[in-house]
GROMACS .gro file of C-alpha atoms in nm:
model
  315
    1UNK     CA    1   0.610  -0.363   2.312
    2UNK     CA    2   0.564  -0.201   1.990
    3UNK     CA    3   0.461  -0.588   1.848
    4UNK     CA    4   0.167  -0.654   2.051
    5UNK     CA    5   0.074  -0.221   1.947
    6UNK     CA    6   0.065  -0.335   1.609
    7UNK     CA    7  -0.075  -0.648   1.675
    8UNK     CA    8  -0.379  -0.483   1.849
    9UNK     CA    9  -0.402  -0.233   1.547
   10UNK     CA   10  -0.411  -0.458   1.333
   11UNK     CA   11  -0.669  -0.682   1.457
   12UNK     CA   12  -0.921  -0.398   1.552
   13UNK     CA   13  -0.908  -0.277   1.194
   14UNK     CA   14  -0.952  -0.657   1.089
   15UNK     CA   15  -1.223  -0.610   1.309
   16UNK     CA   16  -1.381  -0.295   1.254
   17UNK     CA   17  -1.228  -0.079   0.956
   18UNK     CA   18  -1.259   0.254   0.920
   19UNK     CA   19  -1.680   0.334   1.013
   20UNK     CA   20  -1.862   0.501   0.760
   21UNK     CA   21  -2.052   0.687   0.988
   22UNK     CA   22  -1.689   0.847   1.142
   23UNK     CA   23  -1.571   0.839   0.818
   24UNK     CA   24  -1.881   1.099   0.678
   25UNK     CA   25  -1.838   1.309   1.046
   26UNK     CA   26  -1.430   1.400   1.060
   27UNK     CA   27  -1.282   1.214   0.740
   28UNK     CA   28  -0.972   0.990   0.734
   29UNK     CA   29  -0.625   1.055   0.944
   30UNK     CA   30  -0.458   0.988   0.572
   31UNK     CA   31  -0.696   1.252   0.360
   32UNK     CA   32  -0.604   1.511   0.630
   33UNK     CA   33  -0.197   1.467   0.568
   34UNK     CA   34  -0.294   1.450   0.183
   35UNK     CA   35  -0.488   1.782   0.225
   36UNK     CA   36  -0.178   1.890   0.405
   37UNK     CA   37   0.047   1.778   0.111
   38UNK     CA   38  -0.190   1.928  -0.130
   39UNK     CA   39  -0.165   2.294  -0.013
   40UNK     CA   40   0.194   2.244   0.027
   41UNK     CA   41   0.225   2.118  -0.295
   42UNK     CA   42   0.003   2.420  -0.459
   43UNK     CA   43   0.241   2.662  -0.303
   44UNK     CA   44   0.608   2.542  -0.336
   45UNK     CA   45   0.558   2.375  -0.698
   46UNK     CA   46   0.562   2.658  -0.985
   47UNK     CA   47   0.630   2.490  -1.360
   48UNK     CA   48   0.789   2.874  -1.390
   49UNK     CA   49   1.067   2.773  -1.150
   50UNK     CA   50   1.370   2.594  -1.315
   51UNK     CA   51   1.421   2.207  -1.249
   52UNK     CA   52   1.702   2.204  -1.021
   53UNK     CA   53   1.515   2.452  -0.808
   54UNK     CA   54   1.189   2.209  -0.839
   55UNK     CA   55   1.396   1.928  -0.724
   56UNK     CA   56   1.483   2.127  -0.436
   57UNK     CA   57   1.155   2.247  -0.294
   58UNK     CA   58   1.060   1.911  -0.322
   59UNK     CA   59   1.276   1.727  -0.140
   60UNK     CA   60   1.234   1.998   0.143
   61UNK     CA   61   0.867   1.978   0.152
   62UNK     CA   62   0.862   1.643   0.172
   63UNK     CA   63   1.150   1.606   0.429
   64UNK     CA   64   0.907   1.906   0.641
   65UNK     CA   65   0.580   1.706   0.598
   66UNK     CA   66   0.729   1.385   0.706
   67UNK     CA   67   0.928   1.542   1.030
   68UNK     CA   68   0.566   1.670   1.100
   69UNK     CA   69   0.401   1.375   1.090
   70UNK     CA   70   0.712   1.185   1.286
   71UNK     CA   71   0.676   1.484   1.568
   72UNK     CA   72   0.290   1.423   1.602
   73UNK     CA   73   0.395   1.032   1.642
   74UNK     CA   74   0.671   1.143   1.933
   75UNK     CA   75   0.402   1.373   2.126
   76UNK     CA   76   0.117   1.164   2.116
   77UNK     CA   77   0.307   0.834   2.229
   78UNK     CA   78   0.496   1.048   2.508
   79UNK     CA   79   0.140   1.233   2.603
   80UNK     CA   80  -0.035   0.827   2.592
   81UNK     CA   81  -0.032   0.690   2.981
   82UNK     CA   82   0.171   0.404   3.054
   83UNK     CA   83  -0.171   0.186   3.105
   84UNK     CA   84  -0.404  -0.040   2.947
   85UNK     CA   85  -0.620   0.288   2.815
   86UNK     CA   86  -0.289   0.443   2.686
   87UNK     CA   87  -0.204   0.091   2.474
   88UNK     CA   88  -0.588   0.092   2.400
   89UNK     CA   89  -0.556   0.435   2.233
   90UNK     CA   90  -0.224   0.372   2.069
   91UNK     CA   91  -0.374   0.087   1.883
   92UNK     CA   92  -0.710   0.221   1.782
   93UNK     CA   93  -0.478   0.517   1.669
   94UNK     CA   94  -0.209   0.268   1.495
   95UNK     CA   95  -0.541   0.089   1.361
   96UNK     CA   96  -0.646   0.368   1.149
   97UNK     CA   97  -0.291   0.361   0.947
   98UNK     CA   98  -0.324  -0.015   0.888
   99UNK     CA   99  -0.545  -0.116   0.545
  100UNK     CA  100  -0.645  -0.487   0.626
  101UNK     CA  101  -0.969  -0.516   0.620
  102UNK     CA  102  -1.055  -0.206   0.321
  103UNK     CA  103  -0.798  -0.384   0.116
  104UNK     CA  104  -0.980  -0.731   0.106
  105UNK     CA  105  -1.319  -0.530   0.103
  106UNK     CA  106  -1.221  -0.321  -0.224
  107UNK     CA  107  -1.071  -0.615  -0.410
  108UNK     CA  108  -1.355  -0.869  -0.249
  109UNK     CA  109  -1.595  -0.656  -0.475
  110UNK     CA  110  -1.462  -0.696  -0.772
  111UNK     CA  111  -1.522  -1.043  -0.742
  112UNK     CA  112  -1.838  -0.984  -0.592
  113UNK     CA  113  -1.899  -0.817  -0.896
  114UNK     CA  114  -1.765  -1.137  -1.201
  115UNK     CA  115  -1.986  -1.357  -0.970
  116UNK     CA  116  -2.269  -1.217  -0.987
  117UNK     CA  117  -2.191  -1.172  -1.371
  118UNK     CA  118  -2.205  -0.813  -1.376
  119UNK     CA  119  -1.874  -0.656  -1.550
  120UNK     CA  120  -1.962  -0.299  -1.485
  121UNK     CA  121  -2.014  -0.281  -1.140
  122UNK     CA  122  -1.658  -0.527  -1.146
  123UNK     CA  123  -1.495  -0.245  -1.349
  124UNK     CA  124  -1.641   0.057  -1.141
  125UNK     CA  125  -1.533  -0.131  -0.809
  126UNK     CA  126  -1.205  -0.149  -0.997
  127UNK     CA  127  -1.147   0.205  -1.023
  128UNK     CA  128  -1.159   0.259  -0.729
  129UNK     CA  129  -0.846   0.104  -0.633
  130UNK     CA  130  -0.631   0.139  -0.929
  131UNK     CA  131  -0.506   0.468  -1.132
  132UNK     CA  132  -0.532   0.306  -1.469
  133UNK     CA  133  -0.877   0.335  -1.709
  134UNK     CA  134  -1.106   0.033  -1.635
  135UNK     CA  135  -1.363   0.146  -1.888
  136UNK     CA  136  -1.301  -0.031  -2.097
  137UNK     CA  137  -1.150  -0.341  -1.994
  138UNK     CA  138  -1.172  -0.650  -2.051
  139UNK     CA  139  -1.203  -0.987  -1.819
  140UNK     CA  140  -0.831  -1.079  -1.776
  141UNK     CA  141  -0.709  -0.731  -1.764
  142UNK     CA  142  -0.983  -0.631  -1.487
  143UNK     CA  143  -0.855  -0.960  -1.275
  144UNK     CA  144  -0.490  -0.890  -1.306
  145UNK     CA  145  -0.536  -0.519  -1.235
  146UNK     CA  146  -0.730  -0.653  -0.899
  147UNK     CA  147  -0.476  -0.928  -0.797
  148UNK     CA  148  -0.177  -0.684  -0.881
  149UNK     CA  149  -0.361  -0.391  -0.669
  150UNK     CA  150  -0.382  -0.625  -0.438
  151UNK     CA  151  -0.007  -0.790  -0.376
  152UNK     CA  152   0.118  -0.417  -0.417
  153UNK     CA  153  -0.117  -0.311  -0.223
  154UNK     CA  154  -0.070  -0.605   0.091
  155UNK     CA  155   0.280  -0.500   0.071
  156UNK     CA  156   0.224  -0.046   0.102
  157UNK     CA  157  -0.095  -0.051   0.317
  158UNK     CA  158  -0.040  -0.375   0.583
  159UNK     CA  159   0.332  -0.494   0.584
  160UNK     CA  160   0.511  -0.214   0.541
  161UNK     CA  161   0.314   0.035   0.807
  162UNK     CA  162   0.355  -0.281   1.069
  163UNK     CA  163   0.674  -0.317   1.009
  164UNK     CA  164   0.799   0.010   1.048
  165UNK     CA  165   0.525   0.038   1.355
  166UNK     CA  166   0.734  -0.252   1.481
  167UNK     CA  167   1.050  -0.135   1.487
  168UNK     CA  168   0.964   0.235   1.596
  169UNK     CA  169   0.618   0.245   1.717
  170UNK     CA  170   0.397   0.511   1.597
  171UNK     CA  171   0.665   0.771   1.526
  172UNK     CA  172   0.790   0.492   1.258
  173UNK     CA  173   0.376   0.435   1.165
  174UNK     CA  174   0.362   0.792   1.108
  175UNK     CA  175   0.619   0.853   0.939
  176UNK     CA  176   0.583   0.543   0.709
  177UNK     CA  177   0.213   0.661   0.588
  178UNK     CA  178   0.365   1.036   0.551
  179UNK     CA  179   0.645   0.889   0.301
  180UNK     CA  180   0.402   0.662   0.164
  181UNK     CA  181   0.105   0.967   0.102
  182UNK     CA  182   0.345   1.202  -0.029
  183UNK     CA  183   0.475   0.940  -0.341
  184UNK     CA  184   0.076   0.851  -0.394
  185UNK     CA  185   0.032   1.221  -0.440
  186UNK     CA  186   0.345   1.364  -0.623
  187UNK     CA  187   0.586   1.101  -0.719
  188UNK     CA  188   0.437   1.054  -1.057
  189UNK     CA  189   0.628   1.102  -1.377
  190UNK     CA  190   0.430   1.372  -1.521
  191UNK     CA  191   0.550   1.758  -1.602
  192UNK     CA  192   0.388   1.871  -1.309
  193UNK     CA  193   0.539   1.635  -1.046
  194UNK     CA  194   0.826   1.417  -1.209
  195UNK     CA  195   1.084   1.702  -1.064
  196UNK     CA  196   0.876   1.797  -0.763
  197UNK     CA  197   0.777   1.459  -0.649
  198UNK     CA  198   1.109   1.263  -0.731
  199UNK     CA  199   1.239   1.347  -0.386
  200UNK     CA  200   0.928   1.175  -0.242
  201UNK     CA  201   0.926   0.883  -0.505
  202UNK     CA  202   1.279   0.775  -0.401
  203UNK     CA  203   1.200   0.793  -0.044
  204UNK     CA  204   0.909   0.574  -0.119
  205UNK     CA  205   1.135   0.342  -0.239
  206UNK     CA  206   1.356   0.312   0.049
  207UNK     CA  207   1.067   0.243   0.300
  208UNK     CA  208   0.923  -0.022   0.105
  209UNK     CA  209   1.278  -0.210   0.029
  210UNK     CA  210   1.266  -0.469   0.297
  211UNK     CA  211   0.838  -0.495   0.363
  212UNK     CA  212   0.825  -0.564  -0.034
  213UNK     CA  213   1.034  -0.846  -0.020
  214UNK     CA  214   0.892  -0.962   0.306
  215UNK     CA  215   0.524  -0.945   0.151
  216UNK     CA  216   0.655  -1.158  -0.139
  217UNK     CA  217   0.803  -1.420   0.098
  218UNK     CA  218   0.530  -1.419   0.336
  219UNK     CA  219   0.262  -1.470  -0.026
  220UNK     CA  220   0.516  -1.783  -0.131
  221UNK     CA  221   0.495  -1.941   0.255
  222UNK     CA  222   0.129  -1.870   0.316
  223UNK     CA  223   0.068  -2.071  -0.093
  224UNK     CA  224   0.284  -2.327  -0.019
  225UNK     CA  225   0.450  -2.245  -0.336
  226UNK     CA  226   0.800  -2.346  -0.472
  227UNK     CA  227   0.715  -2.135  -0.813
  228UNK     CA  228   0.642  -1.835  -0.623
  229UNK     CA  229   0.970  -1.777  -0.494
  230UNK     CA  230   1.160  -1.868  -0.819
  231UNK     CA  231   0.902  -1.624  -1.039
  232UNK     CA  232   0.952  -1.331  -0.793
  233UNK     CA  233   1.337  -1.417  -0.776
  234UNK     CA  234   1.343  -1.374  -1.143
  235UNK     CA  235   1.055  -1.164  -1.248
  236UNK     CA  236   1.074  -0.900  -0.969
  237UNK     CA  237   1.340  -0.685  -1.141
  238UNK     CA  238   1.198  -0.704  -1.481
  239UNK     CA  239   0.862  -0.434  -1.294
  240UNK     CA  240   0.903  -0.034  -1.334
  241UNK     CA  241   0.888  -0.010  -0.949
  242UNK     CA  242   1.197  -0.135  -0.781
  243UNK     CA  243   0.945  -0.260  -0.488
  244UNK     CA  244   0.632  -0.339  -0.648
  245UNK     CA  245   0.772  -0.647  -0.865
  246UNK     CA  246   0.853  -0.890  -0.572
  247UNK     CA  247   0.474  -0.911  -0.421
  248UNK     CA  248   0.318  -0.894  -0.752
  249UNK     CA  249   0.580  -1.137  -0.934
  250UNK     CA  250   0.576  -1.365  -0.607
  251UNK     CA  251   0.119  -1.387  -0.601
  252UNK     CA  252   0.167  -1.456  -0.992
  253UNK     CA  253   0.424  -1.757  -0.950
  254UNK     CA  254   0.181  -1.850  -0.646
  255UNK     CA  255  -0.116  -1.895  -0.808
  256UNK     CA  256   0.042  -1.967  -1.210
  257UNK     CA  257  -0.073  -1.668  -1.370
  258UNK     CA  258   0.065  -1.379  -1.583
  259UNK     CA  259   0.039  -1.039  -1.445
  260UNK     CA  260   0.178  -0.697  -1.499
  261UNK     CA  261   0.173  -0.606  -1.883
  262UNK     CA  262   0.015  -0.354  -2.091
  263UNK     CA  263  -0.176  -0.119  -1.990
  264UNK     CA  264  -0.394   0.217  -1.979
  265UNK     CA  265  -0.328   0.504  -1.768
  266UNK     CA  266  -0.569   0.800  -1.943
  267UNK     CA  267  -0.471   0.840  -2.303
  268UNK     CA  268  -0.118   0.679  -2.242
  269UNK     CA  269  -0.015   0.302  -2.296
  270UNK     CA  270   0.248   0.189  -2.102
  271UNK     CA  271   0.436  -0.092  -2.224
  272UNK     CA  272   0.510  -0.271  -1.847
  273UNK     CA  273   0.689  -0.620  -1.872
  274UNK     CA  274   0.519  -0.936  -1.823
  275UNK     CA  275   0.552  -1.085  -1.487
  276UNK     CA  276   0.550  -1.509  -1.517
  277UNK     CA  277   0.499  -1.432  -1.899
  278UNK     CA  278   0.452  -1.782  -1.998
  279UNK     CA  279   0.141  -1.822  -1.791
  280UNK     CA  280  -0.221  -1.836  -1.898
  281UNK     CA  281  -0.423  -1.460  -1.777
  282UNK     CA  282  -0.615  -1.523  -1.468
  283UNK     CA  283  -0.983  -1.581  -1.414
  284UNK     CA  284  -1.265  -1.561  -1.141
  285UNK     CA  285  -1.105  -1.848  -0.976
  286UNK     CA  286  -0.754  -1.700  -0.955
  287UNK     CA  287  -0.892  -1.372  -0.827
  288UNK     CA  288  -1.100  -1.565  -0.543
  289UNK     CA  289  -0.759  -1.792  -0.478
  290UNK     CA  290  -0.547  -1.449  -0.444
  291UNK     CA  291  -0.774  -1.354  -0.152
  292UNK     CA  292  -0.728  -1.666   0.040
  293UNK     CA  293  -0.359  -1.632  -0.007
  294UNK     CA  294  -0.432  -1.274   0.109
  295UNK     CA  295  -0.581  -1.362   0.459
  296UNK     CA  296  -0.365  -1.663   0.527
  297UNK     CA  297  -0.043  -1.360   0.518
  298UNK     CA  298  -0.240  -1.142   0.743
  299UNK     CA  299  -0.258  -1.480   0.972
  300UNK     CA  300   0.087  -1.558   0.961
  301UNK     CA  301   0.159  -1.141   0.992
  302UNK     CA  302  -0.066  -1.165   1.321
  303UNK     CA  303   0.172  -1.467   1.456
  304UNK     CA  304   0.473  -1.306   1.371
  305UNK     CA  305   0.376  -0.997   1.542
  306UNK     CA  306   0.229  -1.223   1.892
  307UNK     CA  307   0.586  -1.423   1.865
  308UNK     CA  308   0.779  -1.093   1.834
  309UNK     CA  309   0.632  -0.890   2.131
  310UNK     CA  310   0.617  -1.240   2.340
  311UNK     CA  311   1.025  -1.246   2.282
  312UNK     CA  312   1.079  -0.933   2.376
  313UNK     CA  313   0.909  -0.963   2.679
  314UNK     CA  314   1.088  -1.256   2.802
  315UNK     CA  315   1.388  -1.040   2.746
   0.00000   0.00000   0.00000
């Protein structure tokens, strides 16, 4: 019945999110793995060390962290009761790996923020969910930055944790936000990480192979949208992530925009393609129609989770 666990996961942190008040008393489930990863990371990495041997120790931290977090998922679903308290605590518990509701509330305020015509707060609450400089942006790059964060976003922290929660229940969830933490964290292409991290960069990849093409499909069914599903067939390749491109190509044929491009990261420019090039930049409007797309996917995810778990019960 790992469906319905999902299912109730995902609805209670529709629901409820992550409280503030919990948040400021023990901290997140996900900062405590990335502390983890971060001491881990502090110890095995040394620039003196040759890269072969970088290469190495990364892949075998990573492989360590993630069997840790995949054993925590075995004991605590063996220790749960087989009872209504023990599903009760396995979603609240699957709940806290699931990013519905913070993902809509992060990108809701930069919208909040163009509405109420204030571009500052818009680029602060920007920041906050993106790794690229928003100081000094401008109106179309602040929207696409939002509407990308959000497709890639739908796809890492909502389709891809339930679907691996699906198939292996929260071993799989565990294990899933473990990869996923660990690429956030060191599988950039910098001197320090590009031969540390690239281990936990490809294994990124892997886990979000079939969830980022299932996020783009479920954003060109939930817009009704022919032009979605011909844009991401042909624009999803032309992204620097082999995952990324198909939710972020399929939103921009959804809603007729241009995304992906140029952009900032610090003092570097990096020269991305365009995805849906021939499109006009988006606007307020655009932004505002990516989050409706947003929540009609979460829908449709919800029903495809009930019809799942009400299958395999009948069987």
């Amino acid at each position: 019945m790992f469906a319905w666990l999902m299912l109730a996961g995902l609805l209670i942190e529709a629901i409820m999110g992550w409280p503030d008040w919990l948040d400021r008393r023990i901290g997140h489930p996900v900062r405590w793995f990335g502390w983890l990863t971060a001491r881990t990371e502090h110890w095995a990495n040394r620039l003196s060390f040759d890269r072969g041997t970088r290469i190495l120790l990364g892949a075998l931290a990573s492989l360590a962290l993630v069997m840790l977090a995949t054993l925590a998922g075995v004991i605590i679903a063996k220790a749960l009761p087989d009872s209504p308290l023990g599903f009760a605590i396995g979603a609240i518990l699957a709940s806290t790996l699931i990013a519905s509701r913070s993902l809509y509330d992060h990108v809701a305020a930069v919208a909040s923020a163009f509405v109420a015509r204030n571009p500052e707060t818009a680029r602060a609450a920007l920041s906050r969910i993106v790794g690229r400089d928003t100081r000094q942006m401008e109106e179309p790059a602040i929207m696409r930055a939002a509407i990308e964060s959000l497709a890639e976003n739908t796809s890492d922290g909502v389709i891809a944790p339930l679907f691996w929660g699906t198939l292996f229940g929260l071993p799989g969830l565990f294990a899933y936000k473990a990869i996923n933490t660990l690429d956030s964290m060191i599988g950039h292409r910098n001197e320090r990480y590009e031969a540390f991290g690239k281990f936990a960069a490809r294994l990124d990849d892997l886990a979000n192979l079939v969830p980022a093409r299932l996020t783009g499909i479920l954003f060109a069914l939930c817009a009704l949208s022919r032009n979605a599903m011909v844009v991401m067939w042909s624009d999803a390749k032309k992204h620097r992530s082999p995952n990324a491109g198909w939710p972020e190509a399929a939103m921009a044929g959804a809603l007729g925009i241009r995304l992906s491009g140029p952009r900032r990261y610090g003092d570097a420019i990096s020269n991305d393609s365009w995805l849906n090039l021939d499109a006009a930049d988006p606007g307020i409007a655009d932004l505002q129609r990516a989050l409706s797309v947003y929540r009609r996917t979460i829908i449709v995810m919800a029903t495809l989770l009930a019809l799942i778990g009400f299958a395999i019960w009948r069987i």
